Amino acid sequence: MTKSSKGQNIELDLDRVAANGLLSRRHLLSAALGGAGLAMARPVIGQEPGINLEIPAWSKTPGPGTSPYGNRSAHAQLERQSGFGNPLYPGGGASRSPLQHLQGTITPNSLHFERHHAGIPAIDPAGHKLVIHGLVHQPLVFDYEDLLKYQMVSKIYFLECSGNSGALLYGGNPDGTAQSLHGLVSCAEWTGIPLSALLEEAGLLPEARWIAAVGADAASMGRSIPLDKAMDDSLLALFQNGEPVRPEQGYPMRLFNPGWEGNTSVKWLTQIKVTRNPLQFRDETSKYTDTLPDRTSLQFTFPMDVKSLITSPSGQMRVTQGDIYRVTGIAWSGAGSIRRVEVSADGGQTWGDALIESQQLDKALVRFSIPWKWNGAPAVLQSRATDSAGNVQPTRDAVIAAKGTINRYHNPCIQSWGVNTAGEVTNVYV
Amino acid sequence: MYTFRRMLKASTLAAFSAAVLVSTAQEQVKLGQAITEVSLAKFDLIAEPSGTGFPAGSGTAQQGRTIFENRCAACHGSKGEGNSDATVLVGGNMQSAATPLRTVGSYWPYASTVFDFIRRAMPANAPKSLTDEETYQVAAYVLYLNGLVAEDEIMNAQTLPQVRMPNAEGFIDQSHIQ
């Protein structure tokens, strides 16, 4: 399935685009591609063993019929990975998307990353209210059933926790995988009501500058959002990939702030207070603030930076000498769309342009790939994204030089996957 | 900016229930029901740095000690020393040579947040189970453990938001970058 068709004539030497085995994209374009490698990075073009095809058993037995709710194959059981649970505080924590096993750009709803501050509330939508009050002409309350009657928009957006990839700032985690190091990013189609429509219905007073958004979870988690954003592209999201937003994503409704740190997209949204000033909630003072080496701290650091990541080959995978791999990954930016992704196999000394395989939407994941032949020598695989605003993804050294290592938020640095002579792929610092 | 009003077509938006018809190209449905701020007295938990939103009542650290020991110490230690990075409430110095421990005392810019957060989210195993009076008392105790108020200082809607926090000047607002 992942082999190229027989008889393909590949002139490897003529098609090198960067050092250490990066090849022209047409090696992928002409290869018949299949599923993602699960335990190992699978070669695209390798040795061609003798294959004698026969009709398989499942083609001789009728299978089960339809079902009310679809299930995944017993052979493709992808899972989120949970972290930092506190036994005294079971609802708090996060789970990460299995990035190294996903393809394309859309994260299935059951694999979208989670971050909860007091667990998932069991909300009956019939009893859920959305209140808009504060600096408005008319305070309003909305019922779920009524909100379903509004004109909606559907947009594909990434969502990334600002703590994603934070571990890279302090080093360590040699056993890290794409999931454990970077799995706090996901991408979905979000359908909902532009928040501007609801704020205009309540009528903004001239002195309004911010909104406070509060969730209906047990932490009543709150964040302050500048009114400019709320009136620009913020959504009251009711649907995710076509179905009602899942409980762990904020059912029955969440705020969605495209391109911004995930925590601002308050889940289980129940209160919007329009204000003159930010409210200084715990999660925008004690947390989600970025302390610099001089001990001042950046507050309200909203947009997520331009970033990319090779998802295969990646940590804990293995490659075989002489095989050609489809190096693939994802890229995104809170400042616009992705214009370019480059890949290096020699730790950033030489770069080749990757193929962007997907649509290049604003504030959404893109999928990229480039063929690479592993020649058996040590290699360091990296990717580097450039966005439509001209921002270029920085190295880890550059991020640390700019913001130090006290801070754990907003780390967009280039990920380095080292390949040793045994073909083992690990998280390395170069 | 979304310009969807202009794009609006007369169409049904069938979701779960039969939808209201959007009748003309200019009209948006408006289904918010009018309420008054007064009706939010038990719903709105926002306590602002300006003092807006603080409820009636008051308390001292002295009164808060027992509540803290009974309701908070299991997770935060009897002196607020915590049992993990996430649960330390006391100590730290932003100017320390090593990575500074960031707590209510060393890091938080506003005292109002102490009241606001405890009222909405703590104790973590039974949020919103304290009365407003108890919240003032235990917030006073957390401030007292950090040396920010005296044991018998009365914390209420006027005094609590005025408590000076050591790191109040330590933050740089980046909200203009959107």
XYZ file of C-alpha atoms in Angstrom:
608
model
C 0.000 0.000 0.000
C 2.773 2.412 0.785
C 5.017 1.158 -1.980
C 5.406 2.931 -5.252
C 4.215 1.219 -8.372
C 6.673 -1.178 -9.876
C 8.939 -0.132 -12.625
C 9.183 3.479 -11.496
C 12.413 4.999 -12.611
C 13.915 7.145 -9.879
C 17.021 9.197 -10.454
C 17.792 9.912 -6.834
C 20.946 11.909 -7.332
C 19.362 14.258 -9.834
C 16.439 15.012 -7.560
C 18.043 16.033 -4.302
C 16.612 19.269 -2.949
C 18.627 19.504 0.269
C 21.411 17.614 1.989
C 21.122 14.292 3.778
C 18.524 12.684 1.547
C 15.705 15.198 0.955
C 14.279 14.528 -2.499
C 12.131 16.227 -5.069
C 8.455 16.266 -4.254
C 7.589 14.322 -7.370
C 8.743 11.157 -5.654
C 5.667 11.491 -3.515
C 3.355 12.829 -6.169
C 3.991 9.798 -8.312
C 3.946 7.259 -5.488
C 0.739 5.528 -4.501
C 0.261 6.524 -0.873
C -1.719 4.844 1.835
C -2.285 4.928 5.583
C -0.102 6.494 8.206
C 2.646 4.496 9.864
C 1.532 3.562 13.359
C 4.487 2.059 15.176
C 7.045 2.869 12.537
C 7.560 5.439 9.863
C 6.643 3.493 6.756
C 8.786 3.713 3.676
C 7.151 5.095 0.585
C 9.492 3.326 -1.770
C 11.374 0.307 -0.489
C 12.304 -3.208 -1.527
C 9.636 -4.855 -3.646
C 8.993 -8.362 -2.277
C 7.173 -10.943 -4.322
C 3.433 -10.590 -3.677
C 0.852 -13.197 -4.665
C -2.590 -11.713 -4.244
C -5.558 -13.858 -3.229
C -9.149 -13.062 -2.273
C -9.110 -12.412 1.529
C -11.459 -14.112 3.997
C -13.512 -10.939 4.611
C -14.471 -10.883 0.980
C -16.161 -14.264 1.437
C -18.345 -13.524 4.488
C -21.154 -10.937 4.651
C -20.438 -8.458 7.456
C -22.729 -6.765 9.951
C -25.181 -4.159 8.726
C -25.772 -0.568 9.627
C -25.473 0.836 13.121
C -26.915 3.945 14.814
C -23.499 5.272 15.720
C -20.374 4.501 13.723
C -17.300 2.962 15.221
C -13.677 2.814 14.221
C -11.862 -0.239 12.966
C -10.483 -2.620 15.576
C -7.193 -2.103 13.731
C -7.177 1.672 14.067
C -7.699 2.449 17.727
C -6.192 5.905 18.096
C -6.291 7.475 21.526
C -5.710 10.720 23.324
C -2.997 10.728 25.968
C -3.827 12.245 29.357
C -1.433 14.183 31.509
C -1.011 16.099 34.778
C -4.026 14.795 36.649
C -3.963 15.574 40.370
C -5.538 12.869 42.576
C -6.958 15.609 44.812
C -8.397 17.366 41.798
C -9.467 14.701 39.310
C -11.288 16.984 36.873
C -8.303 19.158 36.110
C -5.838 18.192 33.417
C -5.242 17.830 29.719
C -5.238 15.195 27.003
C -3.314 15.351 23.754
C -4.163 14.496 20.154
C -2.266 11.552 18.584
C -0.672 13.785 15.949
C 1.724 11.119 14.668
C -1.184 8.851 13.703
C -3.413 11.465 12.087
C -3.386 12.578 8.452
C -4.965 15.482 6.638
C -5.874 18.514 8.698
C -9.128 17.801 10.548
C -8.969 16.283 14.024
C -11.772 13.799 14.724
C -13.915 15.138 17.557
C -13.122 12.256 19.900
C -9.396 12.921 19.442
C -9.455 16.715 19.788
C -7.173 17.765 22.646
C -8.741 18.680 25.992
C -7.834 21.017 28.817
C -10.194 21.293 31.761
C -9.812 23.286 34.950
C -12.516 21.497 36.926
C -13.680 18.601 34.788
C -16.466 18.381 32.229
C -19.815 19.695 33.480
C -22.895 17.549 32.774
C -25.000 20.242 31.100
C -28.621 19.778 30.096
C -29.011 22.305 27.279
C -32.609 22.942 28.314
C -31.295 24.441 31.538
C -28.279 26.237 30.082
C -28.416 30.033 29.700
C -26.177 32.472 27.881
C -26.298 35.909 29.484
C -24.975 39.090 27.852
C -24.871 42.057 30.197
C -22.679 44.881 31.469
C -22.091 47.871 29.186
C -25.032 47.132 26.903
C -28.306 48.899 26.171
C -30.333 45.813 27.072
C -29.039 42.839 29.074
C -30.228 39.633 27.417
C -30.476 35.930 28.148
C -30.483 33.321 25.372
C -31.805 29.754 25.383
C -30.030 27.008 23.482
C -33.048 26.187 21.332
C -33.354 29.836 20.336
C -29.684 30.149 19.453
C -30.062 27.241 17.016
C -32.359 29.471 14.962
C -29.706 32.102 14.243
C -27.766 32.474 11.016
C -24.476 30.649 11.453
C -21.105 30.521 9.774
C -18.789 27.504 9.405
C -15.037 27.913 9.481
C -12.120 25.520 9.751
C -9.776 26.669 12.508
C -6.955 25.222 14.557
C -7.093 25.449 18.332
C -3.854 25.356 20.305
C -3.249 25.533 24.039
C -0.647 28.184 24.770
C 1.106 25.613 26.980
C 1.638 23.345 23.964
C 5.299 22.392 23.381
C 6.236 24.101 26.664
C 8.392 21.113 27.670
C 10.823 21.895 24.860
C 11.778 25.126 26.584
C 13.416 23.357 29.500
C 14.847 20.454 27.501
C 14.496 16.835 28.477
C 11.783 14.459 27.282
C 14.037 12.468 24.939
C 11.260 9.863 24.792
C 8.704 12.452 23.735
C 6.403 11.773 20.818
C 4.658 14.244 18.544
C 1.618 13.595 20.742
C 3.209 13.997 24.168
C 5.288 17.047 23.185
C 2.918 18.885 20.843
C -0.518 17.237 21.090
C -2.287 20.300 22.504
C -3.193 21.417 18.985
C -6.167 20.235 16.943
C -8.234 21.494 14.026
C -11.938 21.311 13.304
C -14.772 22.933 11.410
C -16.549 25.169 13.915
C -20.100 26.268 13.216
C -21.732 28.989 15.189
C -23.081 32.491 15.502
C -20.706 35.411 15.023
C -20.451 36.876 18.509
C -20.819 40.330 16.972
C -24.457 39.538 16.096
C -25.345 38.725 19.713
C -23.413 41.688 21.113
C -25.169 43.993 18.644
C -28.507 42.547 19.653
C -27.778 43.625 23.235
C -26.421 46.951 21.939
C -22.948 48.084 22.961
C -22.489 51.251 24.997
C -19.773 53.651 23.753
C -17.395 52.997 26.670
C -17.331 49.209 26.066
C -13.776 47.899 25.386
C -13.596 44.300 26.680
C -15.823 41.325 27.306
C -15.485 38.882 30.165
C -16.383 35.330 29.109
C -17.275 32.808 31.814
C -17.940 29.078 31.502
C -20.505 26.940 33.319
C -17.939 24.427 34.574
C -17.254 23.945 38.281
C -14.342 26.421 38.036
C -16.570 29.021 36.304
C -13.427 29.657 34.265
C -13.236 33.213 32.988
C -11.182 35.152 30.454
C -11.225 38.772 29.302
C -11.288 39.338 25.535
C -10.781 42.702 23.829
C -14.024 43.859 22.232
C -12.237 44.353 18.895
C -11.658 40.594 18.658
C -15.155 39.755 19.857
C -16.606 41.983 17.128
C -14.205 40.715 14.491
C -14.176 36.931 14.115
C -15.116 35.388 17.489
C -17.830 32.755 17.274
C -20.362 31.351 19.653
C -19.627 27.807 18.467
C -22.470 25.288 18.668
C -21.211 22.611 16.267
C -17.859 20.944 15.715
C -17.263 18.999 12.516
C -20.987 18.996 11.911
C -22.208 17.591 15.209
C -23.133 19.404 18.414
C -19.955 20.456 20.201
C -18.806 17.566 22.388
C -19.111 17.882 26.182
C -15.338 18.042 26.559
C -15.239 20.866 24.014
C -17.932 22.935 25.697
C -21.363 21.439 24.979
C -23.763 23.032 24.419
C -21.772 26.117 23.393
C -18.328 27.595 23.584
C -16.587 30.786 22.680
C -14.163 30.369 19.792
C -11.459 32.957 19.194
C -9.728 32.009 15.916
C -5.938 31.924 16.078
C -5.768 32.757 19.793
C -4.478 30.786 22.739
C -6.927 27.987 23.419
C -7.802 29.025 26.951
C -9.500 32.214 25.688
C -12.038 30.095 23.795
C -14.051 29.599 26.979
C -16.009 26.342 26.984
C -19.560 25.877 28.311
C -19.999 29.618 27.790
C -22.717 31.014 30.046
C -21.860 34.658 30.740
C -20.550 37.565 28.713
C -20.083 40.774 30.656
C -19.207 43.766 28.507
C -16.765 45.988 30.387
C -14.426 48.945 30.166
C -11.351 47.073 31.463
C -10.125 43.487 31.626
C -11.391 41.610 34.683
C -8.052 40.148 35.830
C -9.288 36.579 36.241
C -6.968 33.996 37.804
C -6.387 32.450 34.367
C -5.087 35.699 32.879
C -2.872 36.721 35.827
C -1.580 33.729 37.798
C -1.696 31.545 34.681
C -1.373 32.178 30.938
C 1.090 35.019 31.505
C 4.653 34.822 30.192
C 7.427 35.732 32.654
C 10.562 37.078 30.973
C 14.183 36.837 32.186
C 13.938 40.374 33.657
C 10.974 39.088 35.739
C 8.364 41.235 34.085
C 5.509 39.185 32.643
C 3.638 39.573 29.387
C -0.119 39.564 29.912
C -2.857 39.012 27.310
C -0.521 37.334 24.806
C -3.339 36.219 22.557
C -2.325 35.126 19.034
C -0.574 31.805 18.544
C 2.643 32.066 16.551
C 3.542 30.527 13.206
C 4.530 26.918 13.815
C 5.045 23.550 12.170
C 5.965 20.063 13.200
C 7.008 16.854 11.473
C 4.559 14.191 12.642
C 6.225 11.301 10.790
C 8.941 10.201 11.183
C 8.794 11.418 14.787
C 9.685 10.408 18.339
C 9.670 6.651 19.043
C 9.440 5.690 15.374
C 12.150 3.830 13.485
C 13.423 4.108 9.923
C 15.337 1.644 7.754
C 18.463 2.438 5.803
C 17.938 2.886 2.087
C 14.153 3.354 2.279
C 12.370 6.437 1.029
C 9.909 8.035 3.456
C 7.133 10.531 3.107
C 8.208 13.037 5.733
C 4.946 14.700 6.719
C 3.601 17.117 9.262
C 1.336 20.019 10.073
C 1.759 23.785 10.093
C -0.413 26.666 11.323
C -0.381 30.323 12.305
C -2.604 32.569 14.379
C -1.612 35.469 12.125
C -3.056 34.124 8.878
C -2.466 31.275 6.475
C 0.617 29.143 5.871
C 2.574 30.152 2.770
C 5.566 27.877 2.902
C 7.004 24.926 4.810
C 10.640 23.939 4.462
C 12.210 20.723 5.706
C 15.802 20.021 6.692
C 17.427 16.628 7.265
C 20.732 18.038 8.515
C 19.623 20.010 11.554
C 18.839 23.219 9.713
C 21.905 23.678 7.530
C 20.129 23.072 4.229
C 16.396 23.259 3.533
C 14.069 21.974 0.834
C 10.539 23.193 0.138
C 7.849 20.751 1.198
C 4.674 20.170 -0.768
C 1.584 21.673 0.889
C -0.900 18.834 0.484
C -4.000 20.573 1.844
C -5.917 23.817 1.464
C -4.102 26.815 2.939
C -6.879 28.330 5.022
C -6.602 31.206 7.444
C -5.809 30.050 11.000
C -6.169 26.375 10.106
C -3.780 23.440 9.961
C -2.103 22.603 6.677
C -0.539 19.245 5.835
C 2.877 19.148 4.210
C 5.189 16.417 2.965
C 8.529 15.817 1.291
C 10.257 12.570 0.300
C 13.418 11.612 2.134
C 15.804 8.753 1.637
C 17.578 7.696 4.798
C 21.139 6.799 3.885
C 22.013 5.320 7.280
C 23.971 8.285 8.628
C 22.760 10.303 11.636
C 20.183 12.895 10.601
C 18.166 15.649 12.240
C 14.753 16.279 10.693
C 13.226 19.732 11.125
C 10.426 21.753 9.559
C 10.089 25.520 9.362
C 6.885 27.367 8.441
C 6.328 30.850 7.011
C 2.908 32.517 7.236
C 1.034 35.010 5.079
C 2.242 37.877 7.293
C 5.842 36.888 6.542
C 6.519 35.481 10.019
C 9.066 32.656 9.990
C 9.032 29.931 12.637
C 11.975 30.501 15.014
C 14.569 28.055 16.300
C 14.508 26.955 19.919
C 17.622 29.046 20.590
C 15.879 32.130 19.232
C 12.789 31.560 21.396
C 14.924 31.083 24.500
C 17.050 34.131 23.654
C 13.909 36.230 23.326
C 11.832 34.952 26.239
C 14.065 32.843 28.495
C 13.083 29.609 30.209
C 10.966 30.739 33.160
C 8.080 31.064 30.743
C 6.267 27.931 29.581
C 3.664 29.471 27.273
C 3.715 30.312 23.581
C 6.602 28.213 22.375
C 6.498 27.957 18.562
C 10.041 26.629 18.178
C 11.296 24.305 15.467
C 11.138 20.661 16.594
C 14.227 18.526 15.934
C 13.809 14.778 15.457
C 17.162 13.029 15.627
C 17.776 9.798 13.689
C 20.649 7.681 15.023
C 22.576 5.062 13.076
C 20.144 2.368 14.287
C 17.305 4.310 12.666
C 15.687 5.287 15.984
C 13.917 8.641 15.955
C 14.016 10.738 19.151
C 13.419 14.264 20.372
C 16.792 16.047 20.310
C 18.083 19.531 21.021
C 20.487 20.917 18.440
C -15.657 41.369 10.010
C -18.383 38.997 9.032
C -20.764 40.556 6.599
C -23.282 37.820 6.805
C -26.219 40.126 7.242
C -25.838 41.046 3.630
C -25.528 37.406 2.686
C -28.623 36.429 4.604
C -31.174 34.619 2.517
C -34.736 33.797 3.345
C -34.192 30.230 4.402
C -34.932 27.876 7.205
C -32.047 26.881 9.424
C -33.290 23.498 10.428
C -31.289 22.337 13.419
C -33.005 20.240 16.033
C -36.304 22.007 16.036
C -38.188 23.712 13.260
C -36.457 27.034 12.898
C -37.974 30.471 12.818
C -38.052 31.860 9.322
C -35.682 34.635 8.448
C -38.133 36.702 6.506
C -36.206 39.334 4.609
C -32.703 39.811 3.320
C -31.986 42.438 5.985
C -33.465 40.820 9.041
C -31.594 38.846 11.675
C -33.446 36.789 14.233
C -33.369 38.405 17.665
C -34.362 35.954 20.321
C -32.544 37.245 23.387
C -34.951 37.813 26.260
C -34.632 41.084 28.173
C -33.372 40.819 31.747
C -32.159 43.280 34.378
C -28.774 43.353 36.111
C -30.636 42.779 39.385
C -31.775 39.373 38.140
C -28.104 38.322 37.957
C -27.432 38.782 41.684
C -26.952 35.030 42.253
C -25.498 34.322 38.810
C -22.756 36.913 38.243
C -19.653 36.024 40.290
C -17.311 38.579 38.734
C -15.456 40.637 41.368
C -13.535 43.375 39.572
C -10.308 45.179 40.533
C -12.404 48.370 40.794
C -14.519 46.788 43.537
C -17.538 46.353 41.257
C -19.191 42.995 41.818
C -17.969 42.442 45.379
C -20.861 41.294 47.565
C -21.909 42.602 50.964
C -20.133 41.084 53.959
C -16.661 41.126 55.450
C -14.122 38.957 57.223
C -10.688 38.819 58.848
C -7.827 36.362 58.544
C -8.398 35.411 62.166
C -11.889 34.234 61.241
C -10.574 32.534 58.095
C -8.015 30.293 59.799
C -10.468 27.545 60.798
C -12.165 27.539 57.412
C -8.792 27.274 55.706
C -7.741 24.373 57.905
C -11.026 22.542 57.352
C -11.702 23.311 53.718
C -8.385 24.158 52.046
C -5.411 22.727 53.919
C -5.837 19.159 52.615
C -4.702 20.402 49.205
C -2.879 23.617 50.047
C -1.165 22.712 53.363
C -2.032 24.420 56.648
C 0.318 27.325 55.858
C -0.512 27.465 52.153
C 2.716 25.681 51.293
C 0.843 23.355 48.929
C 1.467 19.764 47.967
C 2.426 20.433 44.331
C 3.489 23.300 42.075
C -0.165 23.942 41.313
C -1.268 24.284 44.917
C 1.383 26.569 46.507
C -0.352 29.716 47.728
C 2.436 31.392 49.669
C 5.999 32.595 49.213
C 8.353 33.135 46.310
C 10.298 36.158 45.207
C 10.179 37.435 41.652
C 13.747 38.746 41.976
C 15.280 35.458 43.193
C 18.326 34.268 41.253
C 16.761 30.879 40.560
C 13.476 30.481 38.698
C 11.033 32.416 40.880
C 8.209 30.652 42.669
C 5.096 32.454 41.465
C 2.259 32.561 44.006
C -0.579 34.797 45.162
C 1.971 36.708 47.229
C 4.883 36.947 44.824
C 3.128 37.086 41.465
C -0.538 38.073 41.451
C -1.103 41.679 40.371
C -4.562 42.187 41.913
C -6.018 41.245 45.303
C -9.500 41.240 43.756
C -8.525 38.067 41.888
C -8.028 36.213 45.186
C -11.643 36.814 46.161
C -12.954 36.329 42.626
C -11.143 33.014 42.136
C -11.947 31.502 45.534
C -15.607 32.433 45.164
C -15.935 30.864 41.698
C -13.565 27.873 41.881
C -12.548 26.861 45.409
C -12.492 24.596 47.331
C -11.729 22.522 44.249
C -13.733 19.554 45.554
C -16.819 21.676 46.347
C -16.695 24.984 44.444
C -19.193 27.694 45.415
C -19.952 25.997 48.743
C -18.625 28.903 50.855
C -20.855 31.816 51.857
C -19.766 35.318 50.816
C -18.808 35.929 54.451
C -16.632 32.796 54.538
C -15.074 33.774 51.210
C -14.027 37.156 52.631
C -12.606 35.389 55.684
C -10.614 32.786 53.819
C -9.431 35.287 51.176
C -8.211 37.463 54.051
C -6.385 34.422 55.426
C -4.638 33.707 52.105
C -3.553 37.367 51.947
C -2.451 37.174 55.593
C -0.371 34.015 54.979
C 1.439 36.071 52.345
C 2.066 38.920 54.767
C -0.139 41.293 52.803
C -2.745 42.093 55.488
C -2.821 41.977 59.275
C -4.615 39.152 61.075
C -7.431 41.406 62.253
C -7.716 43.627 59.191
C -11.296 43.707 57.944
C -11.653 42.665 54.307
C -14.778 43.829 52.505
C -15.882 45.266 49.153
C -13.944 48.477 49.845
C -10.766 47.227 51.531
C -9.970 43.948 49.764
C -9.520 45.344 46.223
C -7.226 48.031 47.708
C -4.690 45.565 49.157
C -1.373 46.326 47.471
C 0.198 43.367 45.728
C 4.021 43.286 45.519
C 4.076 42.396 41.803
C 1.343 44.844 40.771
C 3.725 46.640 38.397
C 5.203 43.407 37.029
C 2.918 42.919 34.017
C 3.084 44.299 30.478
C -0.251 44.420 28.656
C 0.074 42.852 25.193
C -3.609 43.022 24.298
C -2.961 45.432 21.430
C -1.373 42.493 19.559
C -4.337 40.665 18.110
